[in-house]
Amino acid sequence: MVQAPDSSCVQSELPQALMLLTEMNLSAQHVASLVDKMIQKVRKGELSTGQGLSFLEMKYNMLLSYLINLTYVVLRKCSGEKIEGDPCIDRLVEIRTILEKIKPIDHKLKYQIHKLVKSAVSGTNADDPTSFRANPHHLLGDVEEGTDESEESDEDKGNDAAGSKYSGVYVPPKLSAVHYTGDETAQDRSKRLQERSKKHALSASIMQDLREEYLDTPIEVSQSSRAQQILSKQQQERERYEEEYMTRLPMTKAEKQMRRRLTTGGAPLADEILGGGIGGSNKRKRKQPSGGGRRPKGGKGYKRRKRQ
């Protein structure tokens, strides 16, 4: 037993320590009662433990072992014994390292585990195609919530739209497959936006001109304009995506107009040099007769109809 170096410090911290120990005792009793109830349900067959996930079993065993060793360390410290060189410290470090290493795996399996737990609670098959259908009640609730928010924003802006029940903004259903961004922090989001801005800035025409001016690399001379080069690059990326995912990307009307404008807007270099293009028409425009010249014989080329 190691004696406390300062009895006054111990006396001042003793009430807080007793309060924490009482709270820990109550929490331990509550957890023990819950565990006893679960054990009884498992023995009666109410809870099925077969065909479980070995990953979760390993994770929970690690957490339980971590709590046991941590409780042992707290017990030795409360008893006034030394914990230096105790094997439980090395065991705590080992378990904590394992728990930190399996965090990426836990993140990847989060959606599948949530789906299996939900199917077990609701009693439906997780692979049932009908479970992915849209629920009209959920859609109605989302629309009503969106309507309330839009009405509040309209009131703040001063727009009194009488009788506007729906906001007109499409709200996807909760069961739709959308990109999960719940674990994305503000730092990750700002980093992603910075990378996107950097990519756009490096691909800009002014950066390309600066590269050609200051770098020693040979300049590629082409007959297409900068806009046509960008269009060709976008077309290559589009074809690569379609070939990789075996799907056809739809093209909007605005994209078609932009493609038509880029393909017909700039003339090739040969057309600019020759003035009118290669093999251009050699026909000359017929000169129009001047206003002061003689009118051709016969007057107008049609006869005036006689009135009946």
JSON list of C-alpha atoms in Angstrom, two decimals, residues 63-295:
[
{"chain": "A", "resi": 63, "resn": "LEU", "atom": "CA", "xyz": [-14.86, -3.81, -25.92]},
{"chain": "A", "resi": 64, "resn": "LEU", "atom": "CA", "xyz": [-15.79, -6.11, -23.05]},
{"chain": "A", "resi": 65, "resn": "SER", "atom": "CA", "xyz": [-12.15, -7.04, -22.46]},
{"chain": "A", "resi": 66, "resn": "TYR", "atom": "CA", "xyz": [-11.20, -3.36, -22.58]},
{"chain": "A", "resi": 67, "resn": "LEU", "atom": "CA", "xyz": [-13.80, -2.50, -19.92]},
{"chain": "A", "resi": 68, "resn": "ILE", "atom": "CA", "xyz": [-12.68, -5.38, -17.70]},
{"chain": "A", "resi": 69, "resn": "ASN", "atom": "CA", "xyz": [-9.04, -4.31, -17.81]},
{"chain": "A", "resi": 70, "resn": "LEU", "atom": "CA", "xyz": [-9.98, -0.68, -17.32]},
{"chain": "A", "resi": 71, "resn": "THR", "atom": "CA", "xyz": [-12.05, -1.60, -14.26]},
{"chain": "A", "resi": 72, "resn": "TYR", "atom": "CA", "xyz": [-9.10, -3.55, -12.89]},
{"chain": "A", "resi": 73, "resn": "VAL", "atom": "CA", "xyz": [-6.84, -0.50, -13.31]},
{"chain": "A", "resi": 74, "resn": "VAL", "atom": "CA", "xyz": [-9.38, 1.70, -11.52]},
{"chain": "A", "resi": 75, "resn": "LEU", "atom": "CA", "xyz": [-9.61, -0.86, -8.70]},
{"chain": "A", "resi": 76, "resn": "ARG", "atom": "CA", "xyz": [-5.83, -0.89, -8.19]},
{"chain": "A", "resi": 77, "resn": "LYS", "atom": "CA", "xyz": [-5.67, 2.91, -8.21]},
{"chain": "A", "resi": 78, "resn": "CYS", "atom": "CA", "xyz": [-8.51, 3.16, -5.69]},
{"chain": "A", "resi": 79, "resn": "SER", "atom": "CA", "xyz": [-6.74, 0.63, -3.49]},
{"chain": "A", "resi": 80, "resn": "GLY", "atom": "CA", "xyz": [-3.57, 2.73, -3.55]},
{"chain": "A", "resi": 81, "resn": "GLU", "atom": "CA", "xyz": [-1.49, 0.14, -5.39]},
{"chain": "A", "resi": 82, "resn": "LYS", "atom": "CA", "xyz": [1.00, 0.77, -8.18]},
{"chain": "A", "resi": 83, "resn": "ILE", "atom": "CA", "xyz": [-0.01, 0.13, -11.77]},
{"chain": "A", "resi": 84, "resn": "GLU", "atom": "CA", "xyz": [3.45, 0.65, -13.27]},
{"chain": "A", "resi": 85, "resn": "GLY", "atom": "CA", "xyz": [4.56, -2.43, -15.19]},
{"chain": "A", "resi": 86, "resn": "ASP", "atom": "CA", "xyz": [1.20, -4.14, -14.78]},
{"chain": "A", "resi": 87, "resn": "PRO", "atom": "CA", "xyz": [0.25, -6.44, -17.72]},
{"chain": "A", "resi": 88, "resn": "CYS", "atom": "CA", "xyz": [-3.23, -4.90, -17.91]},
{"chain": "A", "resi": 89, "resn": "ILE", "atom": "CA", "xyz": [-1.72, -1.63, -19.19]},
{"chain": "A", "resi": 90, "resn": "ASP", "atom": "CA", "xyz": [-0.15, -3.40, -22.17]},
{"chain": "A", "resi": 91, "resn": "ARG", "atom": "CA", "xyz": [-3.41, -5.21, -22.78]},
{"chain": "A", "resi": 92, "resn": "LEU", "atom": "CA", "xyz": [-5.33, -1.91, -22.78]},
{"chain": "A", "resi": 93, "resn": "VAL", "atom": "CA", "xyz": [-2.92, -0.41, -25.30]},
{"chain": "A", "resi": 94, "resn": "GLU", "atom": "CA", "xyz": [-3.23, -3.49, -27.53]},
{"chain": "A", "resi": 95, "resn": "ILE", "atom": "CA", "xyz": [-7.04, -3.49, -27.47]},
{"chain": "A", "resi": 96, "resn": "ARG", "atom": "CA", "xyz": [-7.21, 0.26, -28.09]},
{"chain": "A", "resi": 97, "resn": "THR", "atom": "CA", "xyz": [-4.91, -0.11, -31.11]},
{"chain": "A", "resi": 98, "resn": "ILE", "atom": "CA", "xyz": [-7.07, -2.89, -32.55]},
{"chain": "A", "resi": 99, "resn": "LEU", "atom": "CA", "xyz": [-10.24, -0.84, -32.07]},
{"chain": "A", "resi": 100, "resn": "GLU", "atom": "CA", "xyz": [-8.65, 2.12, -33.86]},
{"chain": "A", "resi": 101, "resn": "LYS", "atom": "CA", "xyz": [-7.48, -0.09, -36.75]},
{"chain": "A", "resi": 102, "resn": "ILE", "atom": "CA", "xyz": [-10.92, -1.60, -37.39]},
{"chain": "A", "resi": 103, "resn": "LYS", "atom": "CA", "xyz": [-12.68, 1.78, -37.63]},
{"chain": "A", "resi": 104, "resn": "PRO", "atom": "CA", "xyz": [-12.48, 1.88, -41.49]},
{"chain": "A", "resi": 105, "resn": "ILE", "atom": "CA", "xyz": [-13.99, -1.63, -41.67]},
{"chain": "A", "resi": 106, "resn": "ASP", "atom": "CA", "xyz": [-16.74, -0.59, -39.27]},
{"chain": "A", "resi": 107, "resn": "HIS", "atom": "CA", "xyz": [-17.46, 2.45, -41.43]},
{"chain": "A", "resi": 108, "resn": "LYS", "atom": "CA", "xyz": [-17.78, 0.33, -44.59]},
{"chain": "A", "resi": 109, "resn": "LEU", "atom": "CA", "xyz": [-20.09, -2.21, -42.93]},
{"chain": "A", "resi": 110, "resn": "LYS", "atom": "CA", "xyz": [-22.24, 0.44, -41.26]},
{"chain": "A", "resi": 111, "resn": "TYR", "atom": "CA", "xyz": [-24.92, 0.52, -43.97]},
{"chain": "A", "resi": 112, "resn": "GLN", "atom": "CA", "xyz": [-25.19, -3.27, -44.31]},
{"chain": "A", "resi": 113, "resn": "ILE", "atom": "CA", "xyz": [-25.38, -3.77, -40.54]},
{"chain": "A", "resi": 114, "resn": "HIS", "atom": "CA", "xyz": [-28.06, -1.09, -40.26]},
{"chain": "A", "resi": 115, "resn": "LYS", "atom": "CA", "xyz": [-30.08, -2.77, -43.01]},
{"chain": "A", "resi": 116, "resn": "LEU", "atom": "CA", "xyz": [-29.82, -6.20, -41.37]},
{"chain": "A", "resi": 117, "resn": "VAL", "atom": "CA", "xyz": [-30.81, -4.84, -37.96]},
{"chain": "A", "resi": 118, "resn": "LYS", "atom": "CA", "xyz": [-33.75, -3.01, -39.48]},
{"chain": "A", "resi": 119, "resn": "SER", "atom": "CA", "xyz": [-34.94, -6.13, -41.29]},
{"chain": "A", "resi": 120, "resn": "ALA", "atom": "CA", "xyz": [-34.59, -8.16, -38.08]},
{"chain": "A", "resi": 121, "resn": "VAL", "atom": "CA", "xyz": [-36.62, -5.65, -36.09]},
{"chain": "A", "resi": 122, "resn": "SER", "atom": "CA", "xyz": [-39.34, -5.24, -38.72]},
{"chain": "A", "resi": 123, "resn": "GLY", "atom": "CA", "xyz": [-39.42, -8.97, -39.58]},
{"chain": "A", "resi": 124, "resn": "THR", "atom": "CA", "xyz": [-38.96, -8.47, -43.34]},
{"chain": "A", "resi": 125, "resn": "ASN", "atom": "CA", "xyz": [-36.37, -9.77, -45.76]},
{"chain": "A", "resi": 126, "resn": "ALA", "atom": "CA", "xyz": [-33.57, -7.30, -46.45]},
{"chain": "A", "resi": 127, "resn": "ASP", "atom": "CA", "xyz": [-33.29, -8.43, -50.10]},
{"chain": "A", "resi": 128, "resn": "ASP", "atom": "CA", "xyz": [-37.02, -8.15, -50.79]},
{"chain": "A", "resi": 129, "resn": "PRO", "atom": "CA", "xyz": [-37.44, -5.81, -53.80]},
{"chain": "A", "resi": 130, "resn": "THR", "atom": "CA", "xyz": [-40.72, -4.49, -52.41]},
{"chain": "A", "resi": 131, "resn": "SER", "atom": "CA", "xyz": [-38.88, -3.10, -49.37]},
{"chain": "A", "resi": 132, "resn": "PHE", "atom": "CA", "xyz": [-37.22, -0.49, -51.60]},
{"chain": "A", "resi": 133, "resn": "ARG", "atom": "CA", "xyz": [-40.48, 1.01, -52.83]},
{"chain": "A", "resi": 134, "resn": "ALA", "atom": "CA", "xyz": [-41.34, 4.56, -51.93]},
{"chain": "A", "resi": 135, "resn": "ASN", "atom": "CA", "xyz": [-43.62, 5.09, -48.96]},
{"chain": "A", "resi": 136, "resn": "PRO", "atom": "CA", "xyz": [-46.31, 7.70, -49.77]},
{"chain": "A", "resi": 137, "resn": "HIS", "atom": "CA", "xyz": [-46.62, 8.62, -46.10]},
{"chain": "A", "resi": 138, "resn": "HIS", "atom": "CA", "xyz": [-42.93, 9.45, -45.92]},
{"chain": "A", "resi": 139, "resn": "LEU", "atom": "CA", "xyz": [-43.19, 11.49, -49.11]},
{"chain": "A", "resi": 140, "resn": "LEU", "atom": "CA", "xyz": [-46.17, 13.39, -47.73]},
{"chain": "A", "resi": 141, "resn": "GLY", "atom": "CA", "xyz": [-44.33, 14.08, -44.50]},
{"chain": "A", "resi": 142, "resn": "ASP", "atom": "CA", "xyz": [-41.27, 15.35, -46.35]},
{"chain": "A", "resi": 143, "resn": "VAL", "atom": "CA", "xyz": [-43.38, 17.59, -48.55]},
{"chain": "A", "resi": 144, "resn": "GLU", "atom": "CA", "xyz": [-45.23, 19.00, -45.56]},
{"chain": "A", "resi": 145, "resn": "GLU", "atom": "CA", "xyz": [-41.97, 19.67, -43.74]},
{"chain": "A", "resi": 146, "resn": "GLY", "atom": "CA", "xyz": [-40.52, 21.28, -46.84]},
{"chain": "A", "resi": 147, "resn": "THR", "atom": "CA", "xyz": [-43.71, 23.31, -47.23]},
{"chain": "A", "resi": 148, "resn": "ASP", "atom": "CA", "xyz": [-43.52, 24.56, -43.65]},
{"chain": "A", "resi": 149, "resn": "GLU", "atom": "CA", "xyz": [-39.90, 25.56, -44.09]},
{"chain": "A", "resi": 150, "resn": "SER", "atom": "CA", "xyz": [-40.61, 27.28, -47.39]},
{"chain": "A", "resi": 151, "resn": "GLU", "atom": "CA", "xyz": [-43.57, 29.13, -45.90]},
{"chain": "A", "resi": 152, "resn": "GLU", "atom": "CA", "xyz": [-41.42, 30.33, -43.01]},
{"chain": "A", "resi": 153, "resn": "SER", "atom": "CA", "xyz": [-38.74, 31.51, -45.40]},
{"chain": "A", "resi": 154, "resn": "ASP", "atom": "CA", "xyz": [-41.35, 33.22, -47.56]},
{"chain": "A", "resi": 155, "resn": "GLU", "atom": "CA", "xyz": [-42.69, 35.02, -44.51]},
{"chain": "A", "resi": 156, "resn": "ASP", "atom": "CA", "xyz": [-39.20, 36.15, -43.60]},
{"chain": "A", "resi": 157, "resn": "LYS", "atom": "CA", "xyz": [-38.62, 37.44, -47.11]},
{"chain": "A", "resi": 158, "resn": "GLY", "atom": "CA", "xyz": [-42.00, 39.13, -47.24]},
{"chain": "A", "resi": 159, "resn": "ASN", "atom": "CA", "xyz": [-43.45, 37.05, -50.05]},
{"chain": "A", "resi": 160, "resn": "ASP", "atom": "CA", "xyz": [-47.11, 36.50, -49.23]},
{"chain": "A", "resi": 161, "resn": "ALA", "atom": "CA", "xyz": [-48.01, 33.62, -51.54]},
{"chain": "A", "resi": 162, "resn": "ALA", "atom": "CA", "xyz": [-51.62, 32.89, -50.60]},
{"chain": "A", "resi": 163, "resn": "GLY", "atom": "CA", "xyz": [-52.75, 29.29, -50.92]},
{"chain": "A", "resi": 164, "resn": "SER", "atom": "CA", "xyz": [-49.32, 27.87, -51.82]},
{"chain": "A", "resi": 165, "resn": "LYS", "atom": "CA", "xyz": [-49.47, 24.44, -50.19]},
{"chain": "A", "resi": 166, "resn": "TYR", "atom": "CA", "xyz": [-46.42, 22.90, -51.87]},
{"chain": "A", "resi": 167, "resn": "SER", "atom": "CA", "xyz": [-43.03, 24.53, -52.26]},
{"chain": "A", "resi": 168, "resn": "GLY", "atom": "CA", "xyz": [-42.38, 23.02, -55.71]},
{"chain": "A", "resi": 169, "resn": "VAL", "atom": "CA", "xyz": [-38.96, 21.68, -54.64]},
{"chain": "A", "resi": 170, "resn": "TYR", "atom": "CA", "xyz": [-38.46, 17.96, -55.21]},
{"chain": "A", "resi": 171, "resn": "VAL", "atom": "CA", "xyz": [-37.68, 16.12, -51.97]},
{"chain": "A", "resi": 172, "resn": "PRO", "atom": "CA", "xyz": [-36.23, 12.62, -52.56]},
{"chain": "A", "resi": 173, "resn": "PRO", "atom": "CA", "xyz": [-37.74, 9.79, -50.49]},
{"chain": "A", "resi": 174, "resn": "LYS", "atom": "CA", "xyz": [-35.81, 8.42, -47.56]},
{"chain": "A", "resi": 175, "resn": "LEU", "atom": "CA", "xyz": [-35.41, 4.98, -49.14]},
{"chain": "A", "resi": 176, "resn": "SER", "atom": "CA", "xyz": [-33.77, 6.32, -52.30]},
{"chain": "A", "resi": 177, "resn": "ALA", "atom": "CA", "xyz": [-30.12, 5.52, -52.87]},
{"chain": "A", "resi": 178, "resn": "VAL", "atom": "CA", "xyz": [-28.24, 8.77, -52.25]},
{"chain": "A", "resi": 179, "resn": "HIS", "atom": "CA", "xyz": [-24.62, 9.52, -51.51]},
{"chain": "A", "resi": 180, "resn": "TYR", "atom": "CA", "xyz": [-23.95, 9.28, -47.77]},
{"chain": "A", "resi": 181, "resn": "THR", "atom": "CA", "xyz": [-22.24, 12.43, -46.46]},
{"chain": "A", "resi": 182, "resn": "GLY", "atom": "CA", "xyz": [-23.14, 12.13, -42.80]},
{"chain": "A", "resi": 183, "resn": "ASP", "atom": "CA", "xyz": [-19.59, 11.36, -41.67]},
{"chain": "A", "resi": 184, "resn": "GLU", "atom": "CA", "xyz": [-18.04, 14.12, -43.78]},
{"chain": "A", "resi": 185, "resn": "THR", "atom": "CA", "xyz": [-16.65, 16.86, -41.58]},
{"chain": "A", "resi": 186, "resn": "ALA", "atom": "CA", "xyz": [-16.40, 20.55, -42.42]},
{"chain": "A", "resi": 187, "resn": "GLN", "atom": "CA", "xyz": [-12.66, 20.16, -42.97]},
{"chain": "A", "resi": 188, "resn": "ASP", "atom": "CA", "xyz": [-13.17, 17.33, -45.48]},
{"chain": "A", "resi": 189, "resn": "ARG", "atom": "CA", "xyz": [-15.84, 19.32, -47.30]},
{"chain": "A", "resi": 190, "resn": "SER", "atom": "CA", "xyz": [-13.62, 22.41, -47.56]},
{"chain": "A", "resi": 191, "resn": "LYS", "atom": "CA", "xyz": [-10.72, 20.25, -48.76]},
{"chain": "A", "resi": 192, "resn": "ARG", "atom": "CA", "xyz": [-12.90, 18.67, -51.46]},
{"chain": "A", "resi": 193, "resn": "LEU", "atom": "CA", "xyz": [-14.09, 22.10, -52.63]},
{"chain": "A", "resi": 194, "resn": "GLN", "atom": "CA", "xyz": [-10.51, 23.40, -52.72]},
{"chain": "A", "resi": 195, "resn": "GLU", "atom": "CA", "xyz": [-9.40, 20.44, -54.84]},
{"chain": "A", "resi": 196, "resn": "ARG", "atom": "CA", "xyz": [-12.29, 21.03, -57.24]},
{"chain": "A", "resi": 197, "resn": "SER", "atom": "CA", "xyz": [-11.47, 24.75, -57.51]},
{"chain": "A", "resi": 198, "resn": "LYS", "atom": "CA", "xyz": [-7.79, 23.94, -58.06]},
{"chain": "A", "resi": 199, "resn": "LYS", "atom": "CA", "xyz": [-8.67, 21.48, -60.82]},
{"chain": "A", "resi": 200, "resn": "HIS", "atom": "CA", "xyz": [-10.89, 24.04, -62.57]},
{"chain": "A", "resi": 201, "resn": "ALA", "atom": "CA", "xyz": [-8.22, 26.73, -62.23]},
{"chain": "A", "resi": 202, "resn": "LEU", "atom": "CA", "xyz": [-5.48, 24.52, -63.69]},
{"chain": "A", "resi": 203, "resn": "SER", "atom": "CA", "xyz": [-7.67, 23.55, -66.63]},
{"chain": "A", "resi": 204, "resn": "ALA", "atom": "CA", "xyz": [-8.54, 27.16, -67.46]},
{"chain": "A", "resi": 205, "resn": "SER", "atom": "CA", "xyz": [-7.37, 28.70, -70.73]},
{"chain": "A", "resi": 206, "resn": "ILE", "atom": "CA", "xyz": [-5.30, 31.41, -69.04]},
{"chain": "A", "resi": 207, "resn": "MET", "atom": "CA", "xyz": [-3.28, 28.78, -67.16]},
{"chain": "A", "resi": 208, "resn": "GLN", "atom": "CA", "xyz": [-2.72, 26.91, -70.40]},
{"chain": "A", "resi": 209, "resn": "ASP", "atom": "CA", "xyz": [-1.41, 30.10, -72.02]},
{"chain": "A", "resi": 210, "resn": "LEU", "atom": "CA", "xyz": [0.94, 30.71, -69.08]},
{"chain": "A", "resi": 211, "resn": "ARG", "atom": "CA", "xyz": [2.26, 27.16, -69.35]},
{"chain": "A", "resi": 212, "resn": "GLU", "atom": "CA", "xyz": [2.97, 27.58, -73.04]},
{"chain": "A", "resi": 213, "resn": "GLU", "atom": "CA", "xyz": [4.70, 30.90, -72.37]},
{"chain": "A", "resi": 214, "resn": "TYR", "atom": "CA", "xyz": [7.01, 29.96, -69.48]},
{"chain": "A", "resi": 215, "resn": "LEU", "atom": "CA", "xyz": [7.58, 26.21, -69.83]},
{"chain": "A", "resi": 216, "resn": "ASP", "atom": "CA", "xyz": [10.20, 24.71, -72.14]},
{"chain": "A", "resi": 217, "resn": "THR", "atom": "CA", "xyz": [7.86, 22.06, -73.49]},
{"chain": "A", "resi": 218, "resn": "PRO", "atom": "CA", "xyz": [7.03, 22.26, -77.21]},
{"chain": "A", "resi": 219, "resn": "ILE", "atom": "CA", "xyz": [3.82, 24.04, -78.08]},
{"chain": "A", "resi": 220, "resn": "GLU", "atom": "CA", "xyz": [1.24, 21.90, -79.80]},
{"chain": "A", "resi": 221, "resn": "VAL", "atom": "CA", "xyz": [-0.23, 23.69, -82.81]},
{"chain": "A", "resi": 222, "resn": "SER", "atom": "CA", "xyz": [-3.72, 22.54, -83.72]},
{"chain": "A", "resi": 223, "resn": "GLN", "atom": "CA", "xyz": [-6.44, 23.77, -86.02]},
{"chain": "A", "resi": 224, "resn": "SER", "atom": "CA", "xyz": [-9.07, 23.70, -83.28]},
{"chain": "A", "resi": 225, "resn": "SER", "atom": "CA", "xyz": [-9.83, 26.51, -80.89]},
{"chain": "A", "resi": 226, "resn": "ARG", "atom": "CA", "xyz": [-9.63, 26.36, -77.12]},
{"chain": "A", "resi": 227, "resn": "ALA", "atom": "CA", "xyz": [-13.37, 25.77, -76.82]},
{"chain": "A", "resi": 228, "resn": "GLN", "atom": "CA", "xyz": [-13.19, 22.88, -79.29]},
{"chain": "A", "resi": 229, "resn": "GLN", "atom": "CA", "xyz": [-10.32, 21.33, -77.32]},
{"chain": "A", "resi": 230, "resn": "ILE", "atom": "CA", "xyz": [-12.39, 21.51, -74.14]},
{"chain": "A", "resi": 231, "resn": "LEU", "atom": "CA", "xyz": [-15.31, 19.94, -76.00]},
{"chain": "A", "resi": 232, "resn": "SER", "atom": "CA", "xyz": [-13.08, 17.12, -77.24]},
{"chain": "A", "resi": 233, "resn": "LYS", "atom": "CA", "xyz": [-11.78, 16.48, -73.72]},
{"chain": "A", "resi": 234, "resn": "GLN", "atom": "CA", "xyz": [-15.32, 16.37, -72.32]},
{"chain": "A", "resi": 235, "resn": "GLN", "atom": "CA", "xyz": [-16.35, 13.95, -75.06]},
{"chain": "A", "resi": 236, "resn": "GLN", "atom": "CA", "xyz": [-13.44, 11.64, -74.22]},
{"chain": "A", "resi": 237, "resn": "GLU", "atom": "CA", "xyz": [-14.35, 11.66, -70.52]},
{"chain": "A", "resi": 238, "resn": "ARG", "atom": "CA", "xyz": [-17.97, 10.98, -71.42]},
{"chain": "A", "resi": 239, "resn": "GLU", "atom": "CA", "xyz": [-17.03, 7.99, -73.60]},
{"chain": "A", "resi": 240, "resn": "ARG", "atom": "CA", "xyz": [-14.69, 6.64, -70.92]},
{"chain": "A", "resi": 241, "resn": "TYR", "atom": "CA", "xyz": [-17.47, 6.80, -68.30]},
{"chain": "A", "resi": 242, "resn": "GLU", "atom": "CA", "xyz": [-19.99, 5.11, -70.64]},
{"chain": "A", "resi": 243, "resn": "GLU", "atom": "CA", "xyz": [-17.56, 2.30, -71.49]},
{"chain": "A", "resi": 244, "resn": "GLU", "atom": "CA", "xyz": [-16.59, 1.77, -67.86]},
{"chain": "A", "resi": 245, "resn": "TYR", "atom": "CA", "xyz": [-20.12, 1.64, -66.39]},
{"chain": "A", "resi": 246, "resn": "MET", "atom": "CA", "xyz": [-21.84, 0.20, -69.51]},
{"chain": "A", "resi": 247, "resn": "THR", "atom": "CA", "xyz": [-24.46, 2.93, -69.59]},
{"chain": "A", "resi": 248, "resn": "ARG", "atom": "CA", "xyz": [-25.49, 5.75, -71.88]},
{"chain": "A", "resi": 249, "resn": "LEU", "atom": "CA", "xyz": [-25.44, 9.24, -70.41]},
{"chain": "A", "resi": 250, "resn": "PRO", "atom": "CA", "xyz": [-28.36, 11.44, -71.51]},
{"chain": "A", "resi": 251, "resn": "MET", "atom": "CA", "xyz": [-27.61, 14.76, -73.15]},
{"chain": "A", "resi": 252, "resn": "THR", "atom": "CA", "xyz": [-29.75, 17.75, -72.32]},
{"chain": "A", "resi": 253, "resn": "LYS", "atom": "CA", "xyz": [-30.96, 20.33, -74.78]},
{"chain": "A", "resi": 254, "resn": "ALA", "atom": "CA", "xyz": [-28.60, 22.94, -73.36]},
{"chain": "A", "resi": 255, "resn": "GLU", "atom": "CA", "xyz": [-25.62, 20.61, -73.82]},
{"chain": "A", "resi": 256, "resn": "LYS", "atom": "CA", "xyz": [-26.63, 19.94, -77.42]},
{"chain": "A", "resi": 257, "resn": "GLN", "atom": "CA", "xyz": [-26.87, 23.67, -78.12]},
{"chain": "A", "resi": 258, "resn": "MET", "atom": "CA", "xyz": [-23.49, 24.29, -76.50]},
{"chain": "A", "resi": 259, "resn": "ARG", "atom": "CA", "xyz": [-21.90, 21.46, -78.51]},
{"chain": "A", "resi": 260, "resn": "ARG", "atom": "CA", "xyz": [-23.41, 22.84, -81.74]},
{"chain": "A", "resi": 261, "resn": "ARG", "atom": "CA", "xyz": [-22.20, 26.34, -80.90]},
{"chain": "A", "resi": 262, "resn": "LEU", "atom": "CA", "xyz": [-18.66, 25.16, -80.17]},
{"chain": "A", "resi": 263, "resn": "THR", "atom": "CA", "xyz": [-18.41, 22.96, -83.26]},
{"chain": "A", "resi": 264, "resn": "THR", "atom": "CA", "xyz": [-19.71, 25.62, -85.65]},
{"chain": "A", "resi": 265, "resn": "GLY", "atom": "CA", "xyz": [-18.43, 28.75, -83.95]},
{"chain": "A", "resi": 266, "resn": "GLY", "atom": "CA", "xyz": [-14.73, 28.62, -84.82]},
{"chain": "A", "resi": 267, "resn": "ALA", "atom": "CA", "xyz": [-13.38, 28.21, -88.36]},
{"chain": "A", "resi": 268, "resn": "PRO", "atom": "CA", "xyz": [-10.34, 26.00, -89.08]},
{"chain": "A", "resi": 269, "resn": "LEU", "atom": "CA", "xyz": [-6.95, 27.57, -89.67]},
{"chain": "A", "resi": 270, "resn": "ALA", "atom": "CA", "xyz": [-6.97, 26.74, -93.39]},
{"chain": "A", "resi": 271, "resn": "ASP", "atom": "CA", "xyz": [-10.30, 28.50, -93.83]},
{"chain": "A", "resi": 272, "resn": "GLU", "atom": "CA", "xyz": [-8.96, 31.59, -92.12]},
{"chain": "A", "resi": 273, "resn": "ILE", "atom": "CA", "xyz": [-5.89, 31.67, -94.39]},
{"chain": "A", "resi": 274, "resn": "LEU", "atom": "CA", "xyz": [-7.67, 30.98, -97.68]},
{"chain": "A", "resi": 275, "resn": "GLY", "atom": "CA", "xyz": [-10.62, 33.17, -96.84]},
{"chain": "A", "resi": 276, "resn": "GLY", "atom": "CA", "xyz": [-13.73, 31.11, -97.29]},
{"chain": "A", "resi": 277, "resn": "GLY", "atom": "CA", "xyz": [-12.36, 27.64, -96.79]},
{"chain": "A", "resi": 278, "resn": "ILE", "atom": "CA", "xyz": [-10.69, 24.96, -98.86]},
{"chain": "A", "resi": 279, "resn": "GLY", "atom": "CA", "xyz": [-12.47, 24.41, -102.16]},
{"chain": "A", "resi": 280, "resn": "GLY", "atom": "CA", "xyz": [-14.59, 27.45, -101.53]},
{"chain": "A", "resi": 281, "resn": "SER", "atom": "CA", "xyz": [-17.05, 28.64, -104.08]},
{"chain": "A", "resi": 282, "resn": "ASN", "atom": "CA", "xyz": [-15.51, 30.72, -106.93]},
{"chain": "A", "resi": 283, "resn": "LYS", "atom": "CA", "xyz": [-18.84, 32.11, -107.98]},
{"chain": "A", "resi": 284, "resn": "ARG", "atom": "CA", "xyz": [-19.09, 35.84, -107.92]},
{"chain": "A", "resi": 285, "resn": "LYS", "atom": "CA", "xyz": [-22.16, 37.70, -106.93]},
{"chain": "A", "resi": 286, "resn": "ARG", "atom": "CA", "xyz": [-24.10, 39.20, -109.81]},
{"chain": "A", "resi": 287, "resn": "LYS", "atom": "CA", "xyz": [-24.06, 42.94, -109.71]},
{"chain": "A", "resi": 288, "resn": "GLN", "atom": "CA", "xyz": [-27.41, 44.48, -109.09]},
{"chain": "A", "resi": 289, "resn": "PRO", "atom": "CA", "xyz": [-28.52, 47.09, -111.63]},
{"chain": "A", "resi": 290, "resn": "SER", "atom": "CA", "xyz": [-28.15, 50.60, -110.41]},
{"chain": "A", "resi": 291, "resn": "GLY", "atom": "CA", "xyz": [-31.16, 52.68, -109.73]},
{"chain": "A", "resi": 292, "resn": "GLY", "atom": "CA", "xyz": [-30.37, 55.14, -112.57]},
{"chain": "A", "resi": 293, "resn": "GLY", "atom": "CA", "xyz": [-29.95, 52.52, -115.30]},
{"chain": "A", "resi": 294, "resn": "ARG", "atom": "CA", "xyz": [-32.38, 51.73, -118.07]},
{"chain": "A", "resi": 295, "resn": "ARG", "atom": "CA", "xyz": [-35.25, 49.46, -117.27]}
]
